[in-house]
PDB file of C-alpha atoms (C1' of nucleotides) in Angstrom:
ATOM      1  CA  MET D 281     -12.354  53.847 -28.260  1.00 97.00           C
ATOM      2  CA  LYS D 282     -14.337  56.801 -29.464  1.00 98.00           C
ATOM      3  CA  ILE D 283     -18.102  56.857 -28.882  1.00 98.00           C
ATOM      4  CA  ALA D 284     -20.116  59.802 -30.220  1.00 98.00           C
ATOM      5  CA  THR D 285     -23.611  61.275 -30.198  1.00 98.00           C
ATOM      6  CA  TRP D 286     -25.014  63.618 -32.828  1.00 98.00           C
ATOM      7  CA  ASN D 287     -28.470  64.955 -33.573  1.00 98.00           C
ATOM      8  CA  ILE D 288     -28.183  65.178 -37.351  1.00 98.00           C
ATOM      9  CA  ASN D 289     -31.615  66.739 -38.046  1.00 97.00           C
ATOM     10  CA  GLY D 290     -32.576  64.539 -40.973  1.00 97.00           C
ATOM     11  CA  VAL D 291     -30.299  61.753 -42.225  1.00 97.00           C
ATOM     12  CA  LYS D 292     -31.261  62.147 -45.887  1.00 96.00           C
ATOM     13  CA  ALA D 293     -30.779  65.904 -45.984  1.00 95.00           C
ATOM     14  CA  ARG D 294     -27.546  65.488 -44.002  1.00 96.00           C
ATOM     15  CA  LEU D 295     -25.993  62.450 -45.682  1.00 97.00           C
ATOM     16  CA  GLU D 296     -23.077  64.232 -47.367  1.00 96.00           C
ATOM     17  CA  THR D 297     -22.301  66.204 -44.205  1.00 96.00           C
ATOM     18  CA  ALA D 298     -22.582  63.089 -42.060  1.00 97.00           C
ATOM     19  CA  LEU D 299     -20.264  61.039 -44.260  1.00 97.00           C
ATOM     20  CA  ALA D 300     -17.692  63.847 -44.188  1.00 97.00           C
ATOM     21  CA  TRP D 301     -17.757  63.865 -40.401  1.00 98.00           C
ATOM     22  CA  PHE D 302     -17.502  60.054 -40.172  1.00 98.00           C
ATOM     23  CA  ALA D 303     -14.477  60.114 -42.477  1.00 97.00           C
ATOM     24  CA  GLU D 304     -12.829  62.820 -40.385  1.00 97.00           C
ATOM     25  CA  ALA D 305     -13.756  61.687 -36.864  1.00 98.00           C
ATOM     26  CA  ARG D 306     -13.750  57.918 -37.417  1.00 98.00           C
ATOM     27  CA  PRO D 307     -15.868  57.086 -34.349  1.00 98.00           C
ATOM     28  CA  ASP D 308     -15.970  53.466 -33.204  1.00 98.00           C
ATOM     29  CA  ILE D 309     -19.626  53.924 -32.233  1.00 98.00           C
ATOM     30  CA  ALA D 310     -21.977  56.771 -33.191  1.00 98.00           C
ATOM     31  CA  CYS D 311     -25.475  57.448 -31.870  1.00 98.00           C
ATOM     32  CA  LEU D 312     -27.648  59.525 -34.203  1.00 98.00           C
ATOM     33  CA  GLN D 313     -30.887  61.320 -33.356  1.00 98.00           C
ATOM     34  CA  GLU D 314     -33.621  62.934 -35.440  1.00 98.00           C
ATOM     35  CA  ILE D 315     -32.957  60.727 -38.426  1.00 97.00           C
ATOM     36  CA  LYS D 316     -36.497  61.693 -39.569  1.00 97.00           C
ATOM     37  CA  SER D 317     -36.813  58.490 -41.520  1.00 96.00           C
ATOM     38  CA  VAL D 318     -38.465  55.101 -41.374  1.00 97.00           C
ATOM     39  CA  ASP D 319     -36.073  52.172 -40.971  1.00 97.00           C
ATOM     40  CA  GLU D 320     -36.308  51.219 -44.660  1.00 96.00           C
ATOM     41  CA  GLY D 321     -35.438  54.778 -45.698  1.00 96.00           C
ATOM     42  CA  PHE D 322     -32.219  54.995 -43.699  1.00 97.00           C
ATOM     43  CA  PRO D 323     -29.212  55.053 -46.062  1.00 97.00           C
ATOM     44  CA  ALA D 324     -27.519  52.164 -44.255  1.00 97.00           C
ATOM     45  CA  GLY D 325     -25.478  51.168 -47.300  1.00 97.00           C
ATOM     46  CA  ALA D 326     -23.519  54.421 -47.295  1.00 97.00           C
ATOM     47  CA  PHE D 327     -22.391  53.754 -43.718  1.00 98.00           C
ATOM     48  CA  GLU D 328     -21.829  50.042 -44.237  1.00 98.00           C
ATOM     49  CA  GLU D 329     -19.375  50.978 -46.989  1.00 97.00           C
ATOM     50  CA  LEU D 330     -17.424  52.843 -44.320  1.00 97.00           C
ATOM     51  CA  GLY D 331     -17.343  49.695 -42.206  1.00 98.00           C
ATOM     52  CA  TYR D 332     -20.253  50.246 -39.837  1.00 98.00           C
ATOM     53  CA  HIS D 333     -22.998  47.975 -38.607  1.00 98.00           C
ATOM     54  CA  VAL D 334     -26.313  49.855 -38.466  1.00 98.00           C
ATOM     55  CA  ALA D 335     -29.350  49.545 -36.192  1.00 98.00           C
ATOM     56  CA  THR D 336     -32.232  51.991 -36.509  1.00 98.00           C
ATOM     57  CA  HIS D 337     -35.490  52.801 -34.752  1.00 98.00           C
ATOM     58  CA  GLY D 338     -37.282  55.218 -37.046  1.00 97.00           C
ATOM     59  CA  GLN D 339     -40.686  56.668 -37.861  1.00 97.00           C
ATOM     60  CA  LYS D 340     -42.050  58.764 -40.665  1.00 95.00           C
ATOM     61  CA  GLY D 341     -41.154  62.430 -40.722  1.00 94.00           C
ATOM     62  CA  PHE D 342     -40.007  63.050 -37.179  1.00 95.00           C
ATOM     63  CA  ASN D 343     -37.785  61.741 -34.395  1.00 97.00           C
ATOM     64  CA  GLY D 344     -35.928  58.484 -35.054  1.00 97.00           C
ATOM     65  CA  VAL D 345     -32.633  57.195 -33.635  1.00 98.00           C
ATOM     66  CA  ALA D 346     -29.800  54.973 -34.853  1.00 98.00           C
ATOM     67  CA  ILE D 347     -26.639  53.315 -33.590  1.00 98.00           C
ATOM     68  CA  LEU D 348     -23.668  52.743 -35.904  1.00 98.00           C
ATOM     69  CA  SER D 349     -20.748  50.611 -34.786  1.00 98.00           C
ATOM     70  CA  ARG D 350     -17.560  49.163 -36.247  1.00 98.00           C
ATOM     71  CA  GLN D 351     -18.151  46.078 -34.091  1.00 98.00           C
ATOM     72  CA  PRO D 352     -21.420  44.138 -34.389  1.00 98.00           C
ATOM     73  CA  LEU D 353     -24.490  45.336 -32.487  1.00 98.00           C
ATOM     74  CA  GLU D 354     -26.000  42.709 -30.207  1.00 98.00           C
ATOM     75  CA  ASP D 355     -29.135  42.470 -28.034  1.00 98.00           C
ATOM     76  CA  ILE D 356     -30.804  45.428 -29.756  1.00 98.00           C
ATOM     77  CA  ARG D 357     -33.750  46.982 -27.882  1.00 98.00           C
ATOM     78  CA  ARG D 358     -36.028  49.474 -29.611  1.00 98.00           C
ATOM     79  CA  GLY D 359     -38.159  51.890 -27.589  1.00 97.00           C
ATOM     80  CA  LEU D 360     -37.928  53.117 -24.006  1.00 98.00           C
ATOM     81  CA  PRO D 361     -39.665  50.776 -21.552  1.00 97.00           C
ATOM     82  CA  GLY D 362     -42.504  51.952 -19.342  1.00 97.00           C
ATOM     83  CA  ASP D 363     -45.296  52.962 -21.743  1.00 96.00           C
ATOM     84  CA  ASP D 364     -46.427  50.601 -24.480  1.00 94.00           C
ATOM     85  CA  SER D 365     -48.733  53.315 -25.880  1.00 94.00           C
ATOM     86  CA  ASP D 366     -45.799  55.641 -26.678  1.00 96.00           C
ATOM     87  CA  GLU D 367     -45.322  55.516 -30.462  1.00 94.00           C
ATOM     88  CA  GLN D 368     -42.555  58.104 -30.757  1.00 97.00           C
ATOM     89  CA  ALA D 369     -39.223  56.586 -31.868  1.00 97.00           C
ATOM     90  CA  ARG D 370     -36.781  58.096 -29.387  1.00 98.00           C
ATOM     91  CA  TYR D 371     -34.705  55.270 -27.915  1.00 98.00           C
ATOM     92  CA  ILE D 372     -32.518  52.405 -29.128  1.00 98.00           C
ATOM     93  CA  GLU D 373     -30.042  50.357 -27.159  1.00 98.00           C
ATOM     94  CA  ALA D 374     -27.459  47.717 -28.043  1.00 98.00           C
ATOM     95  CA  THR D 375     -24.432  45.890 -26.724  1.00 98.00           C
ATOM     96  CA  VAL D 376     -21.005  46.186 -28.346  1.00 98.00           C
ATOM     97  CA  SER D 377     -18.246  43.733 -27.457  1.00 98.00           C
ATOM     98  CA  THR D 378     -14.694  45.030 -27.162  1.00 95.00           C
ATOM     99  CA  ALA D 379     -11.343  43.408 -26.443  1.00 91.00           C
ATOM    100  CA  THR D 380     -11.726  44.372 -22.780  1.00 90.00           C
ATOM    101  CA  GLY D 381     -15.408  43.560 -22.337  1.00 95.00           C
ATOM    102  CA  ALA D 382     -18.881  44.559 -23.433  1.00 98.00           C
ATOM    103  CA  LEU D 383     -20.425  48.037 -23.464  1.00 98.00           C
ATOM    104  CA  ARG D 384     -24.158  48.759 -23.282  1.00 98.00           C
ATOM    105  CA  ILE D 385     -25.024  51.753 -25.475  1.00 98.00           C
ATOM    106  CA  GLY D 386     -28.298  53.679 -25.034  1.00 98.00           C
ATOM    107  CA  CYS D 387     -29.075  56.243 -27.747  1.00 98.00           C
ATOM    108  CA  LEU D 388     -31.842  58.697 -26.812  1.00 98.00           C
ATOM    109  CA  TYR D 389     -33.737  61.656 -28.232  1.00 98.00           C
ATOM    110  CA  LEU D 390     -35.478  63.201 -25.252  1.00 98.00           C
ATOM    111  CA  PRO D 391     -38.683  65.140 -26.003  1.00 97.00           C
ATOM    112  CA  ASN D 392     -38.318  68.878 -26.447  1.00 97.00           C
ATOM    113  CA  GLY D 393     -41.358  69.711 -24.301  1.00 96.00           C
ATOM    114  CA  ASN D 394     -42.238  73.085 -25.823  1.00 95.00           C
ATOM    115  CA  PRO D 395     -44.411  74.986 -25.672  1.00 94.00           C
ATOM    116  CA  LEU D 396     -45.140  75.039 -21.948  1.00 94.00           C
ATOM    117  CA  GLY D 397     -48.828  74.777 -21.176  1.00 93.00           C
ATOM    118  CA  THR D 398     -49.432  72.060 -23.769  1.00 93.00           C
ATOM    119  CA  GLU D 399     -49.410  68.286 -23.395  1.00 94.00           C
ATOM    120  CA  LYS D 400     -45.831  68.300 -24.725  1.00 95.00           C
ATOM    121  CA  PHE D 401     -44.258  69.358 -21.430  1.00 96.00           C
ATOM    122  CA  PRO D 402     -45.836  66.664 -19.215  1.00 96.00           C
ATOM    123  CA  TYR D 403     -44.931  64.147 -21.956  1.00 96.00           C
ATOM    124  CA  LYS D 404     -41.310  65.244 -21.625  1.00 97.00           C
ATOM    125  CA  LEU D 405     -41.357  64.895 -17.831  1.00 97.00           C
ATOM    126  CA  ALA D 406     -43.047  61.484 -17.981  1.00 97.00           C
ATOM    127  CA  TRP D 407     -40.476  60.355 -20.561  1.00 98.00           C
ATOM    128  CA  MET D 408     -37.685  61.492 -18.223  1.00 98.00           C
ATOM    129  CA  ASP D 409     -39.272  59.537 -15.362  1.00 98.00           C
ATOM    130  CA  ARG D 410     -39.250  56.437 -17.566  1.00 98.00           C
ATOM    131  CA  LEU D 411     -35.613  57.116 -18.496  1.00 98.00           C
ATOM    132  CA  ILE D 412     -34.669  57.398 -14.802  1.00 98.00           C
ATOM    133  CA  ALA D 413     -36.366  54.066 -14.066  1.00 98.00           C
ATOM    134  CA  HIS D 414     -34.672  52.386 -17.020  1.00 98.00           C
ATOM    135  CA  ALA D 415     -31.279  53.877 -16.154  1.00 98.00           C
ATOM    136  CA  ARG D 416     -31.629  52.539 -12.617  1.00 98.00           C
ATOM    137  CA  SER D 417     -32.252  49.044 -13.989  1.00 98.00           C
ATOM    138  CA  GLN D 418     -29.267  49.344 -16.328  1.00 98.00           C
ATOM    139  CA  LEU D 419     -26.975  50.090 -13.374  1.00 98.00           C
ATOM    140  CA  GLU D 420     -27.857  46.663 -12.007  1.00 98.00           C
ATOM    141  CA  LEU D 421     -25.966  45.166 -14.955  1.00 97.00           C
ATOM    142  CA  GLU D 422     -22.792  46.370 -13.214  1.00 97.00           C
ATOM    143  CA  MET D 423     -21.141  46.846 -16.605  1.00 98.00           C
ATOM    144  CA  PRO D 424     -20.066  49.910 -18.577  1.00 98.00           C
ATOM    145  CA  VAL D 425     -23.335  51.585 -19.620  1.00 98.00           C
ATOM    146  CA  LEU D 426     -23.445  54.774 -21.715  1.00 98.00           C
ATOM    147  CA  LEU D 427     -26.567  56.898 -22.178  1.00 98.00           C
ATOM    148  CA  LEU D 428     -25.849  59.265 -25.042  1.00 98.00           C
ATOM    149  CA  GLY D 429     -28.057  61.662 -26.886  1.00 98.00           C
ATOM    150  CA  ASP D 430     -29.985  64.859 -27.289  1.00 98.00           C
ATOM    151  CA  TYR D 431     -31.358  65.345 -23.768  1.00 98.00           C
ATOM    152  CA  ASN D 432     -33.056  68.652 -24.579  1.00 98.00           C
ATOM    153  CA  VAL D 433     -32.013  69.848 -21.116  1.00 98.00           C
ATOM    154  CA  ILE D 434     -29.778  72.819 -20.276  1.00 98.00           C
ATOM    155  CA  PRO D 435     -28.375  71.540 -16.963  1.00 98.00           C
ATOM    156  CA  GLU D 436     -27.067  74.831 -15.538  1.00 97.00           C
ATOM    157  CA  PRO D 437     -27.018  78.553 -16.369  1.00 97.00           C
ATOM    158  CA  ARG D 438     -23.418  78.279 -17.591  1.00 97.00           C
ATOM    159  CA  ASP D 439     -24.652  75.846 -20.254  1.00 98.00           C
ATOM    160  CA  ALA D 440     -26.322  78.701 -22.145  1.00 97.00           C
ATOM    161  CA  ARG D 441     -24.723  81.836 -23.565  1.00 97.00           C
ATOM    162  CA  THR D 442     -27.834  83.831 -22.598  1.00 96.00           C
ATOM    163  CA  PRO D 443     -29.567  81.827 -19.835  1.00 96.00           C
ATOM    164  CA  GLN D 444     -32.152  84.550 -19.237  1.00 95.00           C
ATOM    165  CA  ASP D 445     -33.564  83.865 -22.704  1.00 95.00           C
ATOM    166  CA  TRP D 446     -34.389  80.264 -21.723  1.00 96.00           C
ATOM    167  CA  LEU D 447     -36.270  80.886 -18.465  1.00 96.00           C
ATOM    168  CA  GLY D 448     -39.637  80.253 -20.138  1.00 95.00           C
ATOM    169  CA  ASP D 449     -38.424  77.284 -22.175  1.00 97.00           C
ATOM    170  CA  ALA D 450     -38.996  73.579 -21.477  1.00 97.00           C
ATOM    171  CA  LEU D 451     -35.250  72.927 -21.852  1.00 98.00           C
ATOM    172  CA  PHE D 452     -34.439  75.037 -18.794  1.00 97.00           C
ATOM    173  CA  GLN D 453     -37.427  74.457 -16.504  1.00 97.00           C
ATOM    174  CA  PRO D 454     -36.701  73.449 -12.889  1.00 97.00           C
ATOM    175  CA  GLU D 455     -38.670  70.224 -13.434  1.00 98.00           C
ATOM    176  CA  SER D 456     -36.519  69.267 -16.453  1.00 98.00           C
ATOM    177  CA  ARG D 457     -33.266  70.149 -14.714  1.00 98.00           C
ATOM    178  CA  ALA D 458     -34.276  68.286 -11.526  1.00 98.00           C
ATOM    179  CA  ARG D 459     -34.901  65.099 -13.487  1.00 98.00           C
ATOM    180  CA  PHE D 460     -31.533  65.429 -15.219  1.00 98.00           C
ATOM    181  CA  ARG D 461     -29.913  65.776 -11.780  1.00 98.00           C
ATOM    182  CA  ALA D 462     -31.883  62.738 -10.593  1.00 98.00           C
ATOM    183  CA  LEU D 463     -30.295  60.735 -13.400  1.00 98.00           C
ATOM    184  CA  LEU D 464     -26.826  61.825 -12.290  1.00 98.00           C
ATOM    185  CA  ASN D 465     -27.713  61.112  -8.670  1.00 98.00           C
ATOM    186  CA  LEU D 466     -28.317  57.481  -9.559  1.00 98.00           C
ATOM    187  CA  GLY D 467     -24.560  57.298  -9.990  1.00 98.00           C
ATOM    188  CA  PHE D 468     -23.939  58.406 -13.573  1.00 98.00           C
ATOM    189  CA  THR D 469     -21.061  60.679 -14.531  1.00 98.00           C
ATOM    190  CA  GLU D 470     -21.646  63.456 -17.044  1.00 98.00           C
ATOM    191  CA  ALA D 471     -18.590  62.888 -19.241  1.00 98.00           C
ATOM    192  CA  VAL D 472     -18.149  66.386 -20.707  1.00 98.00           C
ATOM    193  CA  ARG D 473     -18.312  68.228 -17.391  1.00 98.00           C
ATOM    194  CA  ALA D 474     -16.053  65.643 -15.773  1.00 98.00           C
ATOM    195  CA  THR D 475     -13.332  66.588 -18.254  1.00 98.00           C
ATOM    196  CA  ASN D 476     -14.112  70.129 -19.443  1.00 96.00           C
ATOM    197  CA  ASP D 477     -14.732  73.124 -17.178  1.00 94.00           C
ATOM    198  CA  ARG D 478     -14.366  75.739 -19.894  1.00 96.00           C
ATOM    199  CA  PRO D 479     -17.008  78.457 -20.378  1.00 94.00           C
ATOM    200  CA  ASP D 480     -18.839  78.710 -23.703  1.00 96.00           C
ATOM    201  CA  THR D 481     -19.068  74.938 -24.059  1.00 98.00           C
ATOM    202  CA  TYR D 482     -22.092  74.371 -26.301  1.00 98.00           C
ATOM    203  CA  THR D 483     -23.501  71.671 -28.588  1.00 98.00           C
ATOM    204  CA  PHE D 484     -26.420  73.472 -30.300  1.00 98.00           C
ATOM    205  CA  TRP D 485     -26.763  76.771 -32.126  1.00 98.00           C
ATOM    206  CA  ASP D 486     -30.122  77.766 -33.587  1.00 97.00           C
ATOM    207  CA  TYR D 487     -30.392  78.268 -37.333  1.00 96.00           C
ATOM    208  CA  GLN D 488     -32.075  81.613 -36.724  1.00 94.00           C
ATOM    209  CA  ALA D 489     -30.803  85.095 -35.906  1.00 94.00           C
ATOM    210  CA  GLY D 490     -27.136  84.282 -36.563  1.00 95.00           C
ATOM    211  CA  ALA D 491     -26.827  82.180 -33.402  1.00 96.00           C
ATOM    212  CA  TRP D 492     -23.682  80.395 -34.633  1.00 97.00           C
ATOM    213  CA  GLN D 493     -21.956  83.556 -35.781  1.00 96.00           C
ATOM    214  CA  ARG D 494     -22.680  85.188 -32.401  1.00 96.00           C
ATOM    215  CA  ASN D 495     -21.835  81.978 -30.479  1.00 97.00           C
ATOM    216  CA  ASN D 496     -25.289  82.087 -28.922  1.00 97.00           C
ATOM    217  CA  GLY D 497     -25.312  78.380 -28.064  1.00 97.00           C
ATOM    218  CA  ILE D 498     -26.621  75.941 -25.497  1.00 98.00           C
ATOM    219  CA  ARG D 499     -25.305  72.612 -24.189  1.00 98.00           C
ATOM    220  CA  ILE D 500     -28.051  69.988 -24.452  1.00 98.00           C
ATOM    221  CA  ASP D 501     -26.325  66.912 -25.938  1.00 98.00           C
ATOM    222  CA  HIS D 502     -24.883  64.805 -23.143  1.00 98.00           C
ATOM    223  CA  ILE D 503     -23.032  61.563 -22.444  1.00 98.00           C
ATOM    224  CA  LEU D 504     -23.782  59.809 -19.150  1.00 98.00           C
ATOM    225  CA  LEU D 505     -21.498  57.038 -17.885  1.00 98.00           C
ATOM    226  CA  SER D 506     -22.231  54.293 -15.366  1.00 98.00           C
ATOM    227  CA  PRO D 507     -19.508  53.885 -12.709  1.00 98.00           C
ATOM    228  CA  GLN D 508     -17.946  51.033 -14.688  1.00 98.00           C
ATOM    229  CA  ALA D 509     -17.859  53.230 -17.810  1.00 98.00           C
ATOM    230  CA  ALA D 510     -16.619  56.284 -15.903  1.00 98.00           C
ATOM    231  CA  ASP D 511     -13.640  54.255 -14.703  1.00 98.00           C
ATOM    232  CA  LEU D 512     -12.625  53.962 -18.384  1.00 98.00           C
ATOM    233  CA  LEU D 513     -12.964  57.701 -19.146  1.00 98.00           C
ATOM    234  CA  ARG D 514      -9.950  59.164 -20.944  1.00 98.00           C
ATOM    235  CA  GLY D 515     -11.366  62.333 -22.470  1.00 98.00           C
ATOM    236  CA  THR D 516     -14.185  64.052 -24.362  1.00 98.00           C
ATOM    237  CA  GLY D 517     -14.597  66.362 -27.314  1.00 98.00           C
ATOM    238  CA  ILE D 518     -17.155  68.552 -29.034  1.00 98.00           C
ATOM    239  CA  ASP D 519     -16.708  68.895 -32.803  1.00 98.00           C
ATOM    240  CA  ALA D 520     -18.078  72.437 -32.871  1.00 98.00           C
ATOM    241  CA  HIS D 521     -16.367  73.253 -36.179  1.00 98.00           C
ATOM    242  CA  VAL D 522     -18.892  71.016 -37.937  1.00 98.00           C
ATOM    243  CA  ARG D 523     -21.541  73.693 -37.221  1.00 98.00           C
ATOM    244  CA  GLY D 524     -19.666  75.944 -39.665  1.00 97.00           C
ATOM    245  CA  TRP D 525     -19.811  73.467 -42.568  1.00 97.00           C
ATOM    246  CA  ASP D 526     -22.204  73.739 -45.483  1.00 94.00           C
ATOM    247  CA  LYS D 527     -25.636  72.240 -44.802  1.00 94.00           C
ATOM    248  CA  PRO D 528     -24.962  71.769 -41.069  1.00 96.00           C
ATOM    249  CA  SER D 529     -27.218  70.265 -38.461  1.00 97.00           C
ATOM    250  CA  ASP D 530     -28.051  72.721 -35.689  1.00 97.00           C
ATOM    251  CA  HIS D 531     -26.384  70.242 -33.272  1.00 98.00           C
ATOM    252  CA  VAL D 532     -22.732  69.135 -33.397  1.00 98.00           C
ATOM    253  CA  PRO D 533     -21.113  65.784 -32.522  1.00 98.00           C
ATOM    254  CA  VAL D 534     -20.083  65.158 -28.908  1.00 98.00           C
ATOM    255  CA  TRP D 535     -17.798  62.232 -28.100  1.00 98.00           C
ATOM    256  CA  VAL D 536     -16.081  60.359 -25.326  1.00 98.00           C
ATOM    257  CA  ASP D 537     -12.796  58.442 -25.432  1.00 98.00           C
ATOM    258  CA  LEU D 538     -12.876  55.300 -23.292  1.00 98.00           C
ATOM    259  CA  ALA D 539     -10.052  52.901 -22.460  1.00 97.00           C
ATOM    260  CA  ALA D 540     -12.067  50.025 -23.891  1.00 93.00           C
TER     261      ALA D 540
ATOM    262  C1'  DA L 145     -43.817  91.081 -29.773  1.00 80.94           C
ATOM    263  C1'  DT L 146     -42.876  88.043 -33.304  1.00 80.94           C
ATOM    264  C1'  DG L 147     -40.034  85.832 -36.434  1.00 80.94           C
ATOM    265  C1'  DC L 148     -35.693  85.160 -37.696  1.00 80.94           C
ATOM    266  C1'  DC L 149     -34.105  78.982 -40.406  1.00 80.94           C
ATOM    267  C1'  DT L 150     -34.516  74.073 -41.646  1.00 80.94           C
ATOM    268  C1'  DT L 151     -36.693  69.547 -42.616  1.00 80.94           C
ATOM    269  C1'  DG L 152     -40.355  66.639 -44.060  1.00 80.94           C
ATOM    270  C1'  DT L 153     -44.938  66.075 -45.696  1.00 80.94           C
ATOM    271  C1'  DC L 154     -49.821  62.243 -50.228  1.00 80.94           C
ATOM    272  C1'  DG L 155     -46.704  70.144 -50.179  1.00 80.94           C
ATOM    273  C1'  DC L 156     -48.337  74.288 -53.535  1.00 80.94           C
ATOM    274  C1'  DA L 157     -48.647  75.948 -46.566  1.00 80.94           C
ATOM    275  C1'  DC L 158     -47.916  73.908 -42.330  1.00 80.94           C
ATOM    276  C1'  DA L 159     -46.083  71.372 -38.205  1.00 80.94           C
ATOM    277  C1'  DA L 160     -42.125  70.718 -35.336  1.00 80.94           C
ATOM    278  C1'  DG L 161     -37.960  71.854 -33.771  1.00 80.94           C
ATOM    279  C1'  DA L 162     -35.219  74.463 -29.522  1.00 80.94           C
TER     280       DA L 162
END
DNA sequence: ATGCCTTGTCGCACAAGA
């Protein structure tokens, strides 16, 4: 089955584009980030007409995440554990049952962290520490667990067309990259790099300065698989062509094909 | 060196993104 992640940068502004991609890609499960909508404002009906169940965790104006699934969503958790005072809507998790067993799906929108020198960067690092702790607890389920989303981390220099331009950016700081590695070191497999060693593999191109036309991209949208999920890995894809559509998000869909 | 776009907001400019 096909499980995707996509930062759509506003579900209402992107609805036509999103529906076109759903019709083309037909994912079994899709994790959306930056819906920029409260729960009541999410156009669930448009996706339900395509056969999806919808669970959202939104807030007004910014952030917001959603999981869409052809199979029902069970045991829905909203918010990342570890800080009850955190009011930013950046995490939602649910279980999806398949013919071969259940999958636990975590959909995340990791804080950007810019600019350095403000409270935003330590918030990002603290959020990553909470994600590491939660990921560790999810491994104890000993079931296929997927953590998909916009990680806002460039893992390695080869994940940017011009890595030197990102040296002063929160996405490429040693502290951000170390925490991403710590996640992997828990035992998660990064699905795209496990299946794709090609250069110029990106998931985001800035709206500004002709970044798409010049292929000045970065790879910041990732899919992490628990050992039980990695054992089901058949392949991955990045629907980069969607960046060339009218009214595109600055991110493109990334997906994994599991034998589930 | 900065902004270059884009979205959403109790708009008529600004914050936030990456």
